[in-house]
């Protein structure tokens, strides 16, 4: 039943694609398209929640479409239902935001047809139950998002972003295609139910693992395959950025979980070690990039890289426990990872929508051209502040709860039998906490420079508050973030069926619908946490202190120019900017990782020319991986270039040789 | 009934922490003054300062927003709640199950987050310098602290602070390498987090090396009083934490009678006095270090924590 509802909803989305072409030329057209998308997203989120709350029934559907003898299989189980919920809540917020700002979009004709297609593609990936449908949906998701990235195609920056994105997307799909090919083997059964029965082949499993890591990892932004992400995510219109960063990366996480844990099966402990290591490196690298970034939307995109790293740490930890039969601990780690999936989708969507409101009001993404927006856009500022505090893992907001759960899972790891894991896990934990602490610095910078202080440009000074619908979309996400942080138990309860789909586990204490107040995942005597009481406690203390002050102390308040030790210089450029905020940490971490340098050019004595201060940093991923690979590809291409000028005789000889080589290969294979 | 007693004891602890915090600050200042052959102000001077500040008008920079006015209360509340969660004179207080050591670290992080934002709000360069340096110190001190939490939690088998303290009291912990490493690391973190010499100098203004004071430069009146009080409470918090974990003697355990509670309070005040003396001694004997050396200093704490945790992963008996 639920599958049919979802498929019908997707059919509505797909028909929204041609309707978008029509709507782009009508005045109220964009509102129509976005409201249909919002309605569809709400219906699908509700359906998915229904499946999660009433687990046990997996509903499937087979449609006579696609390759003739294969048909298209669709299915909803708890895992896909959880990700459907994640995606459609994000899509709902983004669509409501689009209803508010769509009218003023100059390139509506390049967005409206592809937006429903993008949503449909993501949803179909989650519903797909055979390899062909999965890859087709995956590719339509990639292409639709590429078209959306290219919406503002006249900016040269966007053109580069689009080029790098399409190359990486095609590369990732190719890796997944090969992975599915290996899973299916010679039998050619592409339905997931049959792939599952086939059982893993140890040697093949390694190759599939690597291919999935490349395919899903490049979509999710796993380092070092993340380089396209900070180019492409910010280039799209802001509500699409929210979807790409907050939501599409989660589809990649889904693909990884589905293929490795469900279809391939037979988890090895070293998979966990590999994923954890990659996750920890991704988290730290991502946050360091974010720290040095001075473009608001790029900063947010790098922060997504960091959070994908967090999720990978949780998944890797879960795999390590699962491979050793410690299912309760594995369930805890997977719960933490899935909870973070949910949290990050909300927080990052919220932050991108906030950045979109700022962009809309000021036409600026550079932090150093913003400032003082808390006075001009108080509502957006408040929402962005909640998002910043949440993503910096501050209690009692939601990301702290998932980080706390991951740390509790790490504390269970001395029981692991493998020595490598015992040494690796604490180091991964240290890197994770380092990344979380640096995220605090990143978002002090992002919020502090963009919204606080004095306006650094005329645009920032003249900014106007965003419209009501955009505000409503942000409010919805703020409420979700706060509620998930305070009432952790019920949220974890909703996640549990999805965890049960990837690991058979005993009931986890403290994750029930009734455990509103306390979470104590490791049982009595272990650590416990209550977001609700922490919230109550802090609120009461702060309120009590304020009350006492207002009763007893002087309430006189005076406004005056800022004191600044008597140096108050009125120009806003004397404030700290994005580069100067990052400088202490750039000196500590950047000189090693990014070869960051600072150079000061002083004019000769007596000259009145300005001094120049410039900082440079390089991305090691480009230097170590992409530039050499691109160089090799270019060199091969140069060699092959000669082939287009051969004579007929030589072409025939080449074909003959190729045929013989292939036949020998087939003979050897048999 | 026991819940009511628990709540009362919790309230008593919060009141005591608040009442004793300025005294500890005054005591450290007095010790430092005597060690440098000055007479120094009375140990009650911090109370007078706070009282005076409370009765002055609050001056706000023209540019300051609502965040600037709310931040002192938020900072104060977060630090006070964190201090309330540390067992000082008795374990298993009413709220101890709501949060463990990790939450305490995170609450201190929240306080710092809002203070750094408030520093940027006035739009001055000193605020920015303080905020950026504070975040640098925090980015290193917080992971170091969590690694120390890990090693303590692995020794005791839990991250609940009350349970850790009770485990330390049982006596079968003994002398351990990891505890020694954790003690050194925690002292380093405590020095950095409280803005003491050699990381920061709480006594200076108008110096390019300053961190905490630069952040709160624009505050005046009742707002400044809240921030000063919060800083004092934070010092008490760290001293209590060190006392609870490494010198838990005298602390009243769950369900103790009034006599045990009185002993607990006496022991706690004694620990504060000793810690103040040691802090004064330490601060007068070394010089402030350059800001960019702080990274190495805190990196040492992080490595000590990691080493301690790794040793425990090798063997639970180290």
Coordinates of N, CA and C in Angstrom, one line a residue, chain B residues 41-141:
Chain B
X41 N 44.9 43.1 48.2 CA 43.6 43.5 48.7 C 43.1 42.4 49.6
X42 N 42.0 42.7 50.3 CA 41.3 41.7 51.1 C 40.8 40.5 50.3
X43 N 40.7 39.3 50.9 CA 40.2 38.2 50.1 C 38.7 38.5 49.8
X44 N 38.1 39.4 50.4 CA 36.7 39.7 50.1 C 36.5 40.7 49.0
X45 N 37.6 41.2 48.4 CA 37.5 42.2 47.4 C 36.6 41.8 46.2
X46 N 36.7 40.6 45.7 CA 35.9 40.2 44.6 C 34.4 40.4 44.9
X47 N 34.0 40.1 46.1 CA 32.6 40.3 46.5 C 32.2 41.8 46.3
X48 N 33.1 42.7 46.8 CA 32.9 44.1 46.7 C 32.8 44.5 45.2
X49 N 33.7 44.0 44.4 CA 33.7 44.3 43.0 C 32.4 44.0 42.3
X50 N 32.0 42.8 42.6 CA 30.7 42.3 42.0 C 29.6 43.2 42.5
X51 N 29.5 43.4 43.8 CA 28.5 44.3 44.3 C 28.4 45.6 43.7
X52 N 29.6 46.2 43.5 CA 29.8 47.5 42.9 C 29.3 47.5 41.5
X53 N 29.7 46.5 40.8 CA 29.3 46.4 39.4 C 27.8 46.3 39.2
X54 N 27.2 45.5 40.1 CA 25.8 45.3 40.1 C 25.0 46.6 40.2
X55 N 25.6 47.6 40.9 CA 24.9 48.8 41.2 C 25.3 49.9 40.2
X56 N 26.1 49.6 39.2 CA 26.4 50.6 38.2 C 25.5 50.5 37.0
X57 N 25.4 51.5 36.2 CA 24.6 51.4 35.0 C 25.4 50.5 34.0
X58 N 24.6 49.8 33.2 CA 25.2 49.0 32.1 C 25.4 49.8 30.9
X59 N 26.6 49.9 30.4 CA 26.8 50.7 29.1 C 26.9 49.7 28.0
X60 N 26.1 50.0 27.0 CA 26.0 49.1 25.8 C 26.6 49.9 24.6
X61 N 27.4 49.2 23.8 CA 27.9 49.8 22.6 C 26.7 50.1 21.7
X62 N 26.8 51.2 20.9 CA 25.7 51.6 20.0 C 25.3 50.4 19.1
X63 N 26.2 49.6 18.8 CA 26.0 48.6 17.8 C 25.4 47.3 18.4
X64 N 25.5 47.2 19.7 CA 25.2 45.9 20.4 C 23.8 45.5 20.2
X65 N 23.6 44.2 19.9 CA 22.2 43.7 19.6 C 21.7 42.9 20.9
X66 N 20.6 42.3 20.7 CA 20.0 41.6 21.9 C 20.9 40.5 22.3
X67 N 21.7 39.9 21.4 CA 22.6 38.8 21.8 C 23.6 39.3 22.9
X68 N 24.1 40.5 22.7 CA 25.0 41.0 23.7 C 24.4 41.1 25.1
X69 N 23.1 41.4 25.2 CA 22.5 41.5 26.5 C 22.1 40.2 27.0
X70 N 21.8 39.2 26.2 CA 21.4 37.9 26.7 C 22.6 37.0 27.0
X71 N 23.7 37.2 26.3 CA 24.8 36.3 26.5 C 25.3 36.2 27.9
X72 N 25.4 37.3 28.7 CA 26.0 37.1 30.1 C 25.1 36.1 30.9
X73 N 23.8 36.2 30.7 CA 22.9 35.3 31.5 C 23.1 33.8 31.0
X74 N 23.2 33.7 29.7 CA 23.3 32.4 29.1 C 24.7 31.7 29.6
X75 N 25.7 32.6 29.5 CA 27.1 32.1 29.9 C 27.1 31.7 31.3
X76 N 26.5 32.6 32.1 CA 26.4 32.3 33.6 C 25.6 31.0 33.8
X77 N 24.5 30.9 33.2 CA 23.6 29.7 33.5 C 24.3 28.5 33.1
X78 N 24.9 28.5 31.9 CA 25.6 27.2 31.4 C 26.7 26.8 32.4
X79 N 27.5 27.8 32.8 CA 28.7 27.4 33.6 C 28.2 27.0 35.0
X80 N 27.2 27.7 35.5 CA 26.6 27.4 36.8 C 26.0 26.0 36.8
X81 N 25.3 25.6 35.8 CA 24.7 24.3 35.7 C 25.8 23.3 35.6
X82 N 26.8 23.5 34.8 CA 28.0 22.6 34.7 C 28.6 22.4 36.1
X83 N 28.7 23.5 36.8 CA 29.3 23.4 38.2 C 28.4 22.6 39.1
X84 N 27.1 22.7 38.9 CA 26.2 22.0 39.8 C 26.2 20.5 39.5
X85 N 26.7 20.1 38.3 CA 26.7 18.7 38.0 C 28.0 18.0 38.5
X86 N 29.0 18.8 38.9 CA 30.2 18.2 39.5 C 30.0 17.9 41.0
X87 N 30.2 16.7 41.4 CA 30.1 16.5 42.8 C 31.1 17.2 43.6
X88 N 30.7 18.1 44.5 CA 31.7 18.8 45.3 C 31.8 18.2 46.7
X89 N 30.7 18.2 47.5 CA 30.8 17.7 48.8 C 30.0 16.4 48.9
X90 N 29.2 16.1 47.9 CA 28.4 14.8 48.0 C 28.2 14.3 46.6
X91 N 28.1 13.0 46.5 CA 27.9 12.4 45.1 C 26.4 12.1 45.0
X92 N 26.0 11.8 43.8 CA 24.6 11.4 43.5 C 23.6 12.5 43.9
X93 N 23.8 13.7 43.5 CA 22.9 14.7 43.7 C 21.7 14.6 42.8
X94 N 20.7 15.4 42.9 CA 19.4 15.2 42.2 C 19.6 15.1 40.7
X95 N 20.5 16.0 40.2 CA 20.6 16.1 38.7 C 21.7 15.3 38.1
X96 N 22.4 14.6 38.9 CA 23.7 14.0 38.4 C 23.4 13.0 37.3
X97 N 22.2 12.4 37.2 CA 21.9 11.5 36.1 C 21.5 12.2 34.8
X98 N 21.2 13.5 34.9 CA 20.8 14.2 33.7 C 22.0 14.4 32.7
X99 N 23.2 14.4 33.3 CA 24.3 14.7 32.5 C 25.6 14.0 33.0
X100 N 26.5 13.7 32.1 CA 27.7 13.1 32.5 C 28.9 14.0 32.2
X101 N 30.1 13.5 32.3 CA 31.3 14.4 32.1 C 31.3 15.0 30.7
X102 N 30.8 14.3 29.7 CA 30.9 14.8 28.4 C 29.9 16.0 28.3
X103 N 28.8 15.9 28.9 CA 27.8 17.1 28.9 C 28.4 18.3 29.6
X104 N 29.2 18.0 30.7 CA 29.8 19.2 31.4 C 30.8 19.9 30.5
X105 N 31.6 19.1 29.8 CA 32.5 19.7 28.8 C 31.7 20.5 27.7
X106 N 30.6 19.9 27.3 CA 29.9 20.6 26.2 C 29.2 21.8 26.7
X107 N 28.7 21.8 28.0 CA 28.1 23.0 28.6 C 29.1 24.2 28.6
X108 N 30.3 23.8 29.0 CA 31.4 24.9 29.1 C 31.6 25.4 27.6
X109 N 31.5 24.4 26.7 CA 31.7 24.8 25.3 C 30.6 25.8 24.8
X110 N 29.3 25.5 25.3 CA 28.2 26.4 24.9 C 28.5 27.8 25.5
X111 N 28.9 27.9 26.8 CA 29.2 29.2 27.4 C 30.2 29.9 26.6
X112 N 31.2 29.2 26.1 CA 32.3 29.9 25.4 C 31.8 30.4 24.0
X113 N 31.0 29.5 23.4 CA 30.4 29.9 22.1 C 29.7 31.2 22.2
X114 N 28.8 31.4 23.2 CA 28.0 32.6 23.2 C 28.9 33.8 23.7
X115 N 29.9 33.5 24.5 CA 30.8 34.7 24.9 C 31.6 35.2 23.7
X116 N 32.0 34.2 22.9 CA 32.8 34.6 21.7 C 31.9 35.4 20.7
X117 N 30.7 35.0 20.6 CA 29.8 35.7 19.7 C 29.5 37.1 20.3
X118 N 29.3 37.2 21.6 CA 29.0 38.5 22.2 C 30.2 39.4 22.0
X119 N 31.4 38.8 22.0 CA 32.6 39.6 21.8 C 32.7 40.2 20.4
X120 N 32.1 39.5 19.4 CA 32.1 40.0 18.0 C 30.9 41.0 17.8
X121 N 30.0 41.1 18.7 CA 28.8 41.8 18.5 C 29.0 43.3 18.4
X122 N 29.9 43.8 19.3 CA 30.1 45.3 19.3 C 30.8 45.8 18.0
X123 N 31.4 44.9 17.3 CA 32.1 45.3 16.1 C 33.4 46.0 16.3
X124 N 34.2 45.6 17.3 CA 35.5 46.2 17.6 C 36.6 45.2 17.3
X125 N 37.8 45.7 17.2 CA 38.9 44.8 16.9 C 39.3 44.0 18.1
X126 N 39.2 44.6 19.3 CA 39.7 43.8 20.5 C 38.7 42.6 20.7
X127 N 37.5 42.8 20.5 CA 36.5 41.7 20.7 C 36.9 40.6 19.7
X128 N 37.2 40.9 18.5 CA 37.6 39.9 17.5 C 38.8 39.1 17.9
X129 N 39.8 39.9 18.4 CA 41.1 39.2 18.8 C 40.8 38.2 19.9
X130 N 40.0 38.7 20.9 CA 39.7 37.8 22.0 C 39.0 36.5 21.5
X131 N 37.9 36.8 20.7 CA 37.1 35.6 20.2 C 37.9 34.7 19.4
X132 N 38.7 35.1 18.5 CA 39.5 34.2 17.7 C 40.5 33.4 18.5
X133 N 41.1 34.0 19.4 CA 42.1 33.3 20.3 C 41.4 32.3 21.2
X134 N 40.3 32.8 21.8 CA 39.6 31.9 22.7 C 39.1 30.6 21.9
X135 N 38.7 30.8 20.7 CA 38.3 29.6 19.9 C 39.5 28.7 19.6
X136 N 40.6 29.3 19.4 CA 41.8 28.5 19.1 C 42.1 27.7 20.3
X137 N 42.1 28.3 21.5 CA 42.4 27.6 22.7 C 41.4 26.5 23.0
X138 N 40.1 26.8 22.7 CA 39.1 25.9 23.0 C 39.2 24.7 22.0
X139 N 39.6 24.9 20.8 CA 39.6 23.9 19.8 C 40.7 22.8 20.2
X140 N 41.6 23.2 21.0 CA 42.6 22.2 21.5 C 42.3 21.7 22.8
X141 N 41.7 22.6 23.7 CA 41.5 22.2 25.1 C 40.3 21.2 25.1

